[in-house]
């Protein structure tokens, strides 16, 4: 009686090791491809995009002149400090010359490959199915656009890594209920929003499923929340103190608001709009546009931006294959997100995803903004496929 079960366990273990091998191979090939791209595409070039040039200048100023400034005209908080500090740390280790910058690109290639593994891990932790993680890993890891971006000194690669690391640690913390994991999740969340602030929008929804589960058990609900907040504050407090002391005001993230202003309409200048320079000012402009042309503004803020962000051709090589993987992740992932939203087990996870996705429509639509959602959409695509093909016939016997 035990032999079939033992044989089944051995077979399952063998399949699992094959899956691990496939994941490791995908990560290794991705890393080697990223290094190849960094080596062959502009290794000795000193021409950078405006944002790259400013980030590099920021890091050099921090190293040599010891002050934080995006524009170089005195201390500011125009951008959040995550990526500039990352560049500064890398330059302190590798140097500021072309060889040093090449080494930073190699480090970013390593982060890109690590993000593929984190995509697998998050898919598995959420669903407890290796197949879901593997599907997400394949969709993400085989999309060459991520490795092409790793050679650019921009926030994307670091943000994708910290974002996925946060989600993995947060899910682990909620599953295992270890105090240090809750603190670490708060730290990872702070790191992520200090690289790129957009993820802050999901903060009110992270603990909503826990609140529903422990509605009358406030101690059980509040303990992880307090520990998470402690980790978050530990990392954010130095930035807040710096802004208060140096700039004389409380700046939680950054002062840059023009991405929201530029995304209010297809052509804000043609409408005679001027950048108000504040979050509330941009919301006021949005309300004015809704009063003037409600349906046109709603269409632009939803379907119009979706078309640009998710349906535009990605900058990748090979182009057709990258677009195919993106389309599979987007279409299947969105349906997977809808399916999960109405499931008893995953509604909270799906709600966080949809809030995060909706937040992208507040800003200027750019095709590269879709990249932050593709790992999550890959997981949802894997979930949808497993839901579709894992149901047994009513008369079938369950397998252990």
mmCIF file of C-alpha atoms in Angstrom:
data_model
loop_
_atom_site.group_PDB
_atom_site.id
_atom_site.type_symbol
_atom_site.label_atom_id
_atom_site.label_comp_id
_atom_site.label_asym_id
_atom_site.label_seq_id
_atom_site.Cartn_x
_atom_site.Cartn_y
_atom_site.Cartn_z
ATOM 1 C CA UNK A 1 0.000 0.000 0.000
ATOM 2 C CA UNK A 2 2.892 2.354 0.725
ATOM 3 C CA UNK A 3 4.832 1.671 -2.467
ATOM 4 C CA UNK A 4 2.570 3.621 -4.852
ATOM 5 C CA UNK A 5 2.521 6.577 -2.471
ATOM 6 C CA UNK A 6 6.304 6.441 -2.061
ATOM 7 C CA UNK A 7 6.735 6.237 -5.815
ATOM 8 C CA UNK A 8 4.390 9.183 -6.258
ATOM 9 C CA UNK A 9 6.379 11.240 -3.772
ATOM 10 C CA UNK A 10 9.630 10.440 -5.561
ATOM 11 C CA UNK A 11 8.102 11.395 -8.886
ATOM 12 C CA UNK A 12 6.774 14.670 -7.460
ATOM 13 C CA UNK A 13 10.187 15.424 -5.960
ATOM 14 C CA UNK A 14 11.893 14.701 -9.279
ATOM 15 C CA UNK A 15 9.471 17.009 -11.107
ATOM 16 C CA UNK A 16 10.112 19.713 -8.528
ATOM 17 C CA UNK A 17 13.873 19.492 -9.022
ATOM 18 C CA UNK A 18 13.358 19.756 -12.775
ATOM 19 C CA UNK A 19 11.320 22.897 -12.151
ATOM 20 C CA UNK A 20 14.067 24.321 -9.946
ATOM 21 C CA UNK A 21 16.579 23.578 -12.677
ATOM 22 C CA UNK A 22 14.441 25.341 -15.296
ATOM 23 C CA UNK A 23 14.083 28.403 -13.044
ATOM 24 C CA UNK A 24 17.820 28.513 -12.318
ATOM 25 C CA UNK A 25 18.563 28.209 -16.040
ATOM 26 C CA UNK A 26 16.157 31.032 -16.912
ATOM 27 C CA UNK A 27 17.782 33.290 -14.300
ATOM 28 C CA UNK A 28 21.307 32.408 -15.443
ATOM 29 C CA UNK A 29 20.546 32.967 -19.130
ATOM 30 C CA UNK A 30 18.848 36.255 -18.274
ATOM 31 C CA UNK A 31 21.851 37.454 -16.283
ATOM 32 C CA UNK A 32 24.311 36.476 -19.017
ATOM 33 C CA UNK A 33 22.136 38.218 -21.602
ATOM 34 C CA UNK A 34 22.016 41.372 -19.464
ATOM 35 C CA UNK A 35 25.818 41.356 -19.176
ATOM 36 C CA UNK A 36 26.080 40.835 -22.935
ATOM 37 C CA UNK A 37 23.795 43.801 -23.548
ATOM 38 C CA UNK A 38 25.785 45.989 -21.145
ATOM 39 C CA UNK A 39 29.002 44.899 -22.890
ATOM 40 C CA UNK A 40 27.851 45.488 -26.467
ATOM 41 C CA UNK A 41 25.404 48.397 -26.210
ATOM 42 C CA UNK A 42 27.141 51.581 -25.165
ATOM 43 C CA UNK A 43 29.769 50.280 -22.737
ATOM 44 C CA UNK A 44 32.112 53.131 -23.627
ATOM 45 C CA UNK A 45 29.445 55.689 -24.471
ATOM 46 C CA UNK A 46 29.217 58.885 -22.423
ATOM 47 C CA UNK A 47 25.867 59.894 -23.911
ATOM 48 C CA UNK A 48 22.994 59.436 -21.468
ATOM 49 C CA UNK A 49 19.317 60.307 -21.384
ATOM 50 C CA UNK A 50 18.456 63.417 -19.305
ATOM 51 C CA UNK A 51 17.315 61.342 -16.310
ATOM 52 C CA UNK A 52 20.395 59.100 -16.472
ATOM 53 C CA UNK A 53 22.665 62.110 -16.633
ATOM 54 C CA UNK A 54 20.994 63.714 -13.628
ATOM 55 C CA UNK A 55 21.160 60.518 -11.563
ATOM 56 C CA UNK A 56 24.854 60.063 -12.354
ATOM 57 C CA UNK A 57 25.541 63.699 -11.467
ATOM 58 C CA UNK A 58 23.618 63.281 -8.199
ATOM 59 C CA UNK A 59 25.703 60.278 -7.199
ATOM 60 C CA UNK A 60 28.953 62.104 -7.990
ATOM 61 C CA UNK A 61 27.809 65.149 -5.990
ATOM 62 C CA UNK A 62 26.989 62.956 -3.009
ATOM 63 C CA UNK A 63 30.422 61.358 -3.193
ATOM 64 C CA UNK A 64 32.444 64.521 -3.797
ATOM 65 C CA UNK A 65 30.427 67.448 -2.463
ATOM 66 C CA UNK A 66 28.295 65.584 0.103
ATOM 67 C CA UNK A 67 24.908 67.107 -0.658
ATOM 68 C CA UNK A 68 21.750 65.707 -2.242
ATOM 69 C CA UNK A 69 20.455 67.557 -5.305
ATOM 70 C CA UNK A 70 18.808 66.530 -8.557
ATOM 71 C CA UNK A 71 19.397 69.830 -10.347
ATOM 72 C CA UNK A 72 22.740 70.729 -8.785
ATOM 73 C CA UNK A 73 21.588 74.181 -7.685
ATOM 74 C CA UNK A 74 21.608 73.423 -3.965
ATOM 75 C CA UNK A 75 19.975 70.749 -1.780
ATOM 76 C CA UNK A 76 16.518 69.587 -2.889
ATOM 77 C CA UNK A 77 14.102 66.666 -2.643
ATOM 78 C CA UNK A 78 12.925 66.678 -6.241
ATOM 79 C CA UNK A 79 13.239 62.866 -6.496
ATOM 80 C CA UNK A 80 13.101 60.227 -3.782
ATOM 81 C CA UNK A 81 16.516 59.023 -2.595
ATOM 82 C CA UNK A 82 16.421 55.278 -3.274
ATOM 83 C CA UNK A 83 18.052 55.101 -6.680
ATOM 84 C CA UNK A 84 20.533 57.980 -6.219
ATOM 85 C CA UNK A 85 21.779 56.340 -3.000
ATOM 86 C CA UNK A 86 22.036 52.987 -4.790
ATOM 87 C CA UNK A 87 24.142 54.603 -7.520
ATOM 88 C CA UNK A 88 26.260 56.394 -4.928
ATOM 89 C CA UNK A 89 26.971 53.140 -3.061
ATOM 90 C CA UNK A 90 27.866 51.374 -6.312
ATOM 91 C CA UNK A 91 30.154 54.210 -7.409
ATOM 92 C CA UNK A 92 31.871 54.186 -4.023
ATOM 93 C CA UNK A 93 32.674 50.503 -4.642
ATOM 94 C CA UNK A 94 33.324 50.393 -8.394
ATOM 95 C CA UNK A 95 34.335 53.980 -9.199
ATOM 96 C CA UNK A 96 32.774 56.742 -11.301
ATOM 97 C CA UNK A 97 34.589 56.081 -14.570
ATOM 98 C CA UNK A 98 33.254 54.050 -17.519
ATOM 99 C CA UNK A 99 34.437 50.769 -16.014
ATOM 100 C CA UNK A 100 32.665 51.608 -12.769
ATOM 101 C CA UNK A 101 29.431 52.423 -14.610
ATOM 102 C CA UNK A 102 29.740 49.154 -16.545
ATOM 103 C CA UNK A 103 30.014 47.294 -13.227
ATOM 104 C CA UNK A 104 26.804 49.012 -12.063
ATOM 105 C CA UNK A 105 25.068 47.741 -15.195
ATOM 106 C CA UNK A 106 26.280 44.215 -14.362
ATOM 107 C CA UNK A 107 24.864 44.592 -10.838
ATOM 108 C CA UNK A 108 21.560 45.702 -12.360
ATOM 109 C CA UNK A 109 21.652 42.645 -14.633
ATOM 110 C CA UNK A 110 22.005 40.512 -11.515
ATOM 111 C CA UNK A 111 19.013 42.296 -9.955
ATOM 112 C CA UNK A 112 16.988 41.682 -13.135
ATOM 113 C CA UNK A 113 17.751 37.953 -12.938
ATOM 114 C CA UNK A 114 16.971 37.899 -9.201
ATOM 115 C CA UNK A 115 13.596 39.523 -9.953
ATOM 116 C CA UNK A 116 12.752 36.540 -12.162
ATOM 117 C CA UNK A 117 13.366 34.212 -9.215
ATOM 118 C CA UNK A 118 11.293 36.438 -6.919
ATOM 119 C CA UNK A 119 8.463 36.263 -9.467
ATOM 120 C CA UNK A 120 8.510 32.475 -9.235
ATOM 121 C CA UNK A 121 8.703 32.609 -5.450
ATOM 122 C CA UNK A 122 5.791 35.019 -5.091
ATOM 123 C CA UNK A 123 3.615 32.958 -7.445
ATOM 124 C CA UNK A 124 4.356 29.832 -5.418
ATOM 125 C CA UNK A 125 3.841 31.491 -2.019
ATOM 126 C CA UNK A 126 0.503 32.995 -3.012
ATOM 127 C CA UNK A 127 -0.988 29.862 -4.568
ATOM 128 C CA UNK A 128 1.186 27.041 -3.137
ATOM 129 C CA UNK A 129 1.492 25.760 -6.699
ATOM 130 C CA UNK A 130 4.906 25.435 -8.318
ATOM 131 C CA UNK A 131 3.276 25.572 -11.748
ATOM 132 C CA UNK A 132 1.918 29.076 -11.171
ATOM 133 C CA UNK A 133 5.349 30.338 -10.172
ATOM 134 C CA UNK A 134 6.965 28.585 -13.118
ATOM 135 C CA UNK A 135 4.528 30.064 -15.653
ATOM 136 C CA UNK A 136 5.082 33.549 -14.224
ATOM 137 C CA UNK A 137 8.843 32.975 -14.215
ATOM 138 C CA UNK A 138 8.785 31.958 -17.889
ATOM 139 C CA UNK A 139 6.628 34.914 -18.957
ATOM 140 C CA UNK A 140 8.823 37.367 -17.082
ATOM 141 C CA UNK A 141 12.245 35.804 -17.547
ATOM 142 C CA UNK A 142 11.950 35.259 -21.305
ATOM 143 C CA UNK A 143 10.895 38.860 -21.966
ATOM 144 C CA UNK A 144 14.146 40.475 -23.095
ATOM 145 C CA UNK A 145 12.913 44.016 -22.491
ATOM 146 C CA UNK A 146 13.780 43.717 -18.791
ATOM 147 C CA UNK A 147 17.425 42.919 -19.522
ATOM 148 C CA UNK A 148 17.668 45.706 -22.068
ATOM 149 C CA UNK A 149 16.514 48.172 -19.433
ATOM 150 C CA UNK A 150 19.055 46.859 -16.932
ATOM 151 C CA UNK A 151 21.807 48.583 -18.901
ATOM 152 C CA UNK A 152 20.146 51.983 -18.349
ATOM 153 C CA UNK A 153 20.899 53.881 -15.155
ATOM 154 C CA UNK A 154 17.251 54.464 -14.356
ATOM 155 C CA UNK A 155 14.984 53.435 -11.485
ATOM 156 C CA UNK A 156 13.250 50.575 -13.320
ATOM 157 C CA UNK A 157 15.533 47.628 -12.583
ATOM 158 C CA UNK A 158 16.082 48.445 -8.911
ATOM 159 C CA UNK A 159 12.383 49.184 -8.433
ATOM 160 C CA UNK A 160 11.230 45.886 -9.955
ATOM 161 C CA UNK A 161 13.598 44.015 -7.635
ATOM 162 C CA UNK A 162 12.629 45.867 -4.441
ATOM 163 C CA UNK A 163 8.925 45.697 -5.337
ATOM 164 C CA UNK A 164 8.967 41.937 -5.802
ATOM 165 C CA UNK A 165 11.172 41.473 -2.732
ATOM 166 C CA UNK A 166 8.645 43.433 -0.675
ATOM 167 C CA UNK A 167 5.722 41.333 -1.901
ATOM 168 C CA UNK A 168 7.606 38.095 -1.154
ATOM 169 C CA UNK A 169 8.607 39.189 2.358
ATOM 170 C CA UNK A 170 5.113 40.539 3.106
ATOM 171 C CA UNK A 171 3.423 37.291 2.063
ATOM 172 C CA UNK A 172 5.958 35.293 4.104
ATOM 173 C CA UNK A 173 5.298 37.529 7.119
ATOM 174 C CA UNK A 174 1.533 37.071 6.895
ATOM 175 C CA UNK A 175 1.891 33.309 6.473
ATOM 176 C CA UNK A 176 4.492 32.635 9.180
ATOM 177 C CA UNK A 177 3.580 35.375 11.668
ATOM 178 C CA UNK A 178 7.189 36.046 12.722
ATOM 179 C CA UNK A 179 7.759 39.486 14.237
ATOM 180 C CA UNK A 180 11.038 40.119 12.425
ATOM 181 C CA UNK A 181 9.411 39.312 9.069
ATOM 182 C CA UNK A 182 6.752 41.964 9.706
ATOM 183 C CA UNK A 183 9.468 44.508 10.518
ATOM 184 C CA UNK A 184 11.462 43.445 7.459
ATOM 185 C CA UNK A 185 8.334 43.805 5.293
ATOM 186 C CA UNK A 186 7.965 47.394 6.508
ATOM 187 C CA UNK A 187 11.627 48.072 5.705
ATOM 188 C CA UNK A 188 11.242 46.577 2.205
ATOM 189 C CA UNK A 189 8.119 48.660 1.613
ATOM 190 C CA UNK A 190 9.988 51.817 2.617
ATOM 191 C CA UNK A 191 12.925 50.933 0.357
ATOM 192 C CA UNK A 192 10.556 50.405 -2.559
ATOM 193 C CA UNK A 193 8.666 53.680 -2.268
ATOM 194 C CA UNK A 194 11.940 55.544 -1.751
ATOM 195 C CA UNK A 195 13.051 54.159 -5.111
ATOM 196 C CA UNK A 196 9.748 54.992 -6.792
ATOM 197 C CA UNK A 197 6.816 56.299 -4.711
ATOM 198 C CA UNK A 198 3.904 54.817 -6.673
ATOM 199 C CA UNK A 199 3.547 51.699 -4.501
ATOM 200 C CA UNK A 200 2.451 53.858 -1.547
ATOM 201 C CA UNK A 201 -1.113 53.747 -2.933
ATOM 202 C CA UNK A 202 -1.558 50.115 -1.812
ATOM 203 C CA UNK A 203 -0.703 50.867 1.844
ATOM 204 C CA UNK A 204 -4.345 51.223 3.056
ATOM 205 C CA UNK A 205 -5.265 47.863 1.467
ATOM 206 C CA UNK A 206 -2.381 45.627 2.546
ATOM 207 C CA UNK A 207 -3.867 44.615 5.892
ATOM 208 C CA UNK A 208 -7.533 44.691 4.814
ATOM 209 C CA UNK A 209 -7.839 40.866 4.548
ATOM 210 C CA UNK A 210 -6.284 40.554 8.012
ATOM 211 C CA UNK A 211 -8.768 43.107 9.348
ATOM 212 C CA UNK A 212 -11.676 41.083 7.932
ATOM 213 C CA UNK A 213 -10.279 37.833 9.368
ATOM 214 C CA UNK A 214 -9.580 39.270 12.832
ATOM 215 C CA UNK A 215 -12.416 41.771 13.060
ATOM 216 C CA UNK A 216 -12.982 41.312 16.801
ATOM 217 C CA UNK A 217 -9.464 40.176 17.664
ATOM 218 C CA UNK A 218 -7.756 43.566 17.560
ATOM 219 C CA UNK A 219 -4.552 42.378 19.213
ATOM 220 C CA UNK A 220 -3.960 39.786 16.488
ATOM 221 C CA UNK A 221 -4.686 42.362 13.791
ATOM 222 C CA UNK A 222 -2.710 45.271 15.225
ATOM 223 C CA UNK A 223 0.488 43.428 16.164
ATOM 224 C CA UNK A 224 1.733 42.826 12.589
ATOM 225 C CA UNK A 225 0.505 46.264 11.517
ATOM 226 C CA UNK A 226 2.487 48.004 14.270
ATOM 227 C CA UNK A 227 5.619 45.952 13.514
ATOM 228 C CA UNK A 228 5.262 46.738 9.796
ATOM 229 C CA UNK A 229 4.868 50.452 10.561
ATOM 230 C CA UNK A 230 7.940 50.317 12.819
ATOM 231 C CA UNK A 231 10.088 48.894 10.014
ATOM 232 C CA UNK A 232 8.707 51.487 7.619
ATOM 233 C CA UNK A 233 9.443 54.380 9.972
ATOM 234 C CA UNK A 234 12.954 53.151 10.759
ATOM 235 C CA UNK A 235 13.952 53.591 7.132
ATOM 236 C CA UNK A 236 11.904 56.657 6.198
ATOM 237 C CA UNK A 237 12.698 58.713 9.286
ATOM 238 C CA UNK A 238 16.241 59.728 8.208
ATOM 239 C CA UNK A 239 14.859 61.080 4.896
ATOM 240 C CA UNK A 240 12.126 63.008 6.687
ATOM 241 C CA UNK A 241 14.561 64.440 9.241
ATOM 242 C CA UNK A 242 16.974 65.455 6.472
ATOM 243 C CA UNK A 243 14.217 67.280 4.594
ATOM 244 C CA UNK A 244 13.059 69.030 7.757
ATOM 245 C CA UNK A 245 16.538 70.140 8.776
ATOM 246 C CA UNK A 246 17.935 71.016 5.338
ATOM 247 C CA UNK A 247 14.828 72.206 3.487
ATOM 248 C CA UNK A 248 12.721 73.329 6.447
ATOM 249 C CA UNK A 249 9.601 71.364 5.535
ATOM 250 C CA UNK A 250 8.096 67.895 5.802
ATOM 251 C CA UNK A 251 8.502 66.113 2.461
ATOM 252 C CA UNK A 252 7.454 62.469 2.824
ATOM 253 C CA UNK A 253 8.637 61.272 -0.602
ATOM 254 C CA UNK A 254 9.590 63.899 -3.196
ATOM 255 C CA UNK A 255 8.497 67.237 -4.619
ATOM 256 C CA UNK A 256 8.244 66.143 -8.264
ATOM 257 C CA UNK A 257 4.636 66.336 -9.519
ATOM 258 C CA UNK A 258 4.966 66.907 -13.270
ATOM 259 C CA UNK A 259 4.274 63.233 -14.269
ATOM 260 C CA UNK A 260 0.729 63.628 -12.950
ATOM 261 C CA UNK A 261 0.276 67.037 -14.567
ATOM 262 C CA UNK A 262 1.523 65.766 -17.950
ATOM 263 C CA UNK A 263 -0.936 62.881 -17.832
ATOM 264 C CA UNK A 264 -4.092 64.930 -17.267
ATOM 265 C CA UNK A 265 -4.809 65.145 -21.003
ATOM 266 C CA UNK A 266 -3.282 63.998 -24.306
ATOM 267 C CA UNK A 267 -1.880 67.518 -24.737
ATOM 268 C CA UNK A 268 -2.000 69.644 -21.601
ATOM 269 C CA UNK A 269 -0.291 72.589 -23.272
ATOM 270 C CA UNK A 270 -2.939 72.753 -26.011
ATOM 271 C CA UNK A 271 -5.566 73.094 -23.262
ATOM 272 C CA UNK A 272 -3.673 76.003 -21.758
ATOM 273 C CA UNK A 273 -2.948 74.171 -18.496
ATOM 274 C CA UNK A 274 0.046 75.044 -16.319
ATOM 275 C CA UNK A 275 1.738 72.772 -13.810
ATOM 276 C CA UNK A 276 0.438 73.685 -10.329
ATOM 277 C CA UNK A 277 3.479 72.026 -8.738
ATOM 278 C CA UNK A 278 1.500 70.190 -6.073
ATOM 279 C CA UNK A 279 -0.518 67.007 -5.714
ATOM 280 C CA UNK A 280 -3.681 68.812 -4.633
ATOM 281 C CA UNK A 281 -3.295 71.296 -7.466
ATOM 282 C CA UNK A 282 -3.207 68.447 -9.985
ATOM 283 C CA UNK A 283 -6.323 66.882 -8.484
ATOM 284 C CA UNK A 284 -8.068 70.250 -8.775
ATOM 285 C CA UNK A 285 -7.103 70.415 -12.452
ATOM 286 C CA UNK A 286 -8.455 66.890 -12.947
ATOM 287 C CA UNK A 287 -11.779 67.861 -11.366
ATOM 288 C CA UNK A 288 -11.964 70.923 -13.648
ATOM 289 C CA UNK A 289 -11.373 68.706 -16.705
ATOM 290 C CA UNK A 290 -14.094 66.302 -15.547
ATOM 291 C CA UNK A 291 -16.542 69.173 -15.246
ATOM 292 C CA UNK A 292 -15.667 70.438 -18.729
ATOM 293 C CA UNK A 293 -15.628 67.082 -20.559
ATOM 294 C CA UNK A 294 -16.591 64.214 -18.280
ATOM 295 C CA UNK A 295 -16.765 61.342 -20.772
ATOM 296 C CA UNK A 296 -13.741 62.460 -22.788
ATOM 297 C CA UNK A 297 -11.620 62.773 -19.638
ATOM 298 C CA UNK A 298 -12.814 59.421 -18.283
ATOM 299 C CA UNK A 299 -11.991 57.730 -21.595
ATOM 300 C CA UNK A 300 -8.512 59.269 -21.660
ATOM 301 C CA UNK A 301 -7.804 58.358 -18.015
ATOM 302 C CA UNK A 302 -8.810 54.726 -18.612
ATOM 303 C CA UNK A 303 -8.914 53.199 -22.095
ATOM 304 C CA UNK A 304 -6.768 55.884 -23.707
ATOM 305 C CA UNK A 305 -3.923 55.409 -21.249
ATOM 306 C CA UNK A 306 -4.344 51.623 -21.181
ATOM 307 C CA UNK A 307 -3.795 51.538 -24.932
ATOM 308 C CA UNK A 308 -0.527 53.485 -24.635
ATOM 309 C CA UNK A 309 0.828 51.756 -21.515
ATOM 310 C CA UNK A 310 -0.031 48.140 -22.270
ATOM 311 C CA UNK A 311 -0.696 47.877 -25.992
ATOM 312 C CA UNK A 312 2.248 49.858 -27.353
ATOM 313 C CA UNK A 313 5.137 47.954 -28.890
ATOM 314 C CA UNK A 314 7.891 47.298 -26.386
ATOM 315 C CA UNK A 315 11.478 48.295 -27.018
ATOM 316 C CA UNK A 316 13.093 44.849 -27.087
ATOM 317 C CA UNK A 317 15.018 42.324 -29.125
ATOM 318 C CA UNK A 318 13.563 40.170 -30.584
ATOM 319 C CA UNK A 319 10.622 42.526 -30.853
ATOM 320 C CA UNK A 320 7.805 40.161 -31.835
ATOM 321 C CA UNK A 321 8.598 37.598 -29.133
ATOM 322 C CA UNK A 322 8.765 40.250 -26.399
ATOM 323 C CA UNK A 323 5.412 41.694 -27.488
ATOM 324 C CA UNK A 324 3.869 38.219 -27.580
ATOM 325 C CA UNK A 325 4.972 37.465 -23.994
ATOM 326 C CA UNK A 326 3.721 40.862 -22.841
ATOM 327 C CA UNK A 327 0.323 40.332 -24.496
ATOM 328 C CA UNK A 328 -0.060 36.855 -22.980
ATOM 329 C CA UNK A 329 0.750 38.213 -19.517
ATOM 330 C CA UNK A 330 -1.567 41.215 -19.899
ATOM 331 C CA UNK A 331 -4.629 39.463 -21.330
ATOM 332 C CA UNK A 332 -4.490 36.318 -19.212
ATOM 333 C CA UNK A 333 -3.317 38.253 -16.158
ATOM 334 C CA UNK A 334 -6.196 40.719 -16.252
ATOM 335 C CA UNK A 335 -8.723 37.888 -16.473
ATOM 336 C CA UNK A 336 -6.853 36.106 -13.689
ATOM 337 C CA UNK A 337 -7.085 39.254 -11.603
ATOM 338 C CA UNK A 338 -10.849 39.402 -12.151
ATOM 339 C CA UNK A 339 -11.191 35.719 -11.253
ATOM 340 C CA UNK A 340 -9.138 36.197 -8.083
ATOM 341 C CA UNK A 341 -11.144 39.273 -7.067
ATOM 342 C CA UNK A 342 -14.257 37.111 -6.700
ATOM 343 C CA UNK A 343 -12.557 34.221 -4.911
ATOM 344 C CA UNK A 344 -12.763 33.757 -1.164
ATOM 345 C CA UNK A 345 -9.039 33.076 -0.811
ATOM 346 C CA UNK A 346 -7.467 35.690 -3.094
ATOM 347 C CA UNK A 347 -9.822 38.672 -3.076
ATOM 348 C CA UNK A 348 -7.486 40.713 -0.862
ATOM 349 C CA UNK A 349 -4.462 40.007 -3.049
ATOM 350 C CA UNK A 350 -6.446 40.875 -6.177
ATOM 351 C CA UNK A 351 -7.725 44.105 -4.617
ATOM 352 C CA UNK A 352 -4.152 45.246 -3.908
ATOM 353 C CA UNK A 353 -3.247 44.482 -7.526
ATOM 354 C CA UNK A 354 -6.199 46.397 -8.988
ATOM 355 C CA UNK A 355 -5.555 49.444 -6.786
ATOM 356 C CA UNK A 356 -1.900 49.399 -7.817
ATOM 357 C CA UNK A 357 -2.849 49.035 -11.483
ATOM 358 C CA UNK A 358 -5.423 51.849 -11.324
ATOM 359 C CA UNK A 359 -2.851 54.213 -9.825
ATOM 360 C CA UNK A 360 -0.818 54.124 -13.045
ATOM 361 C CA UNK A 361 -3.656 55.892 -14.875
ATOM 362 C CA UNK A 362 -3.114 59.024 -12.785
ATOM 363 C CA UNK A 363 0.189 59.752 -14.530
ATOM 364 C CA UNK A 364 1.557 60.358 -17.990
ATOM 365 C CA UNK A 365 1.147 57.139 -20.012
ATOM 366 C CA UNK A 366 4.447 55.603 -21.143
ATOM 367 C CA UNK A 367 4.840 52.051 -22.417
ATOM 368 C CA UNK A 368 7.695 51.280 -20.005
ATOM 369 C CA UNK A 369 5.314 51.827 -17.080
ATOM 370 C CA UNK A 370 3.690 48.508 -17.989
ATOM 371 C CA UNK A 371 6.854 46.694 -16.936
ATOM 372 C CA UNK A 372 6.183 47.092 -13.215
ATOM 373 C CA UNK A 373 2.949 45.124 -13.625
ATOM 374 C CA UNK A 374 4.163 42.324 -15.897
ATOM 375 C CA UNK A 375 5.591 40.087 -13.111
ATOM 376 C CA UNK A 376 2.295 40.378 -11.216
ATOM 377 C CA UNK A 377 0.250 39.825 -14.377
ATOM 378 C CA UNK A 378 2.376 36.746 -15.111
ATOM 379 C CA UNK A 379 1.450 35.313 -11.703
ATOM 380 C CA UNK A 380 -2.226 36.039 -12.301
ATOM 381 C CA UNK A 381 -1.954 34.438 -15.744
ATOM 382 C CA UNK A 382 -0.480 31.312 -14.146
ATOM 383 C CA UNK A 383 -3.256 31.322 -11.553
ATOM 384 C CA UNK A 384 -5.922 31.565 -14.268
ATOM 385 C CA UNK A 385 -4.408 28.668 -16.236
ATOM 386 C CA UNK A 386 -4.156 26.482 -13.157
ATOM 387 C CA UNK A 387 -7.755 27.269 -12.246
ATOM 388 C CA UNK A 388 -8.870 26.395 -15.759
ATOM 389 C CA UNK A 389 -7.015 23.083 -16.059
ATOM 390 C CA UNK A 390 -6.811 21.743 -12.517
ATOM 391 C CA UNK A 391 -10.494 20.975 -11.892
ATOM 392 C CA UNK A 392 -11.154 17.251 -11.712
ATOM 393 C CA UNK A 393 -14.180 15.470 -13.065
ATOM 394 C CA UNK A 394 -16.840 14.808 -10.417
ATOM 395 C CA UNK A 395 -16.196 11.074 -10.478
ATOM 396 C CA UNK A 396 -12.409 11.258 -10.505
ATOM 397 C CA UNK A 397 -10.447 10.105 -7.476
ATOM 398 C CA UNK A 398 -8.237 12.560 -5.685
ATOM 399 C CA UNK A 399 -4.499 11.994 -5.995
ATOM 400 C CA UNK A 400 -2.141 12.510 -3.068
#
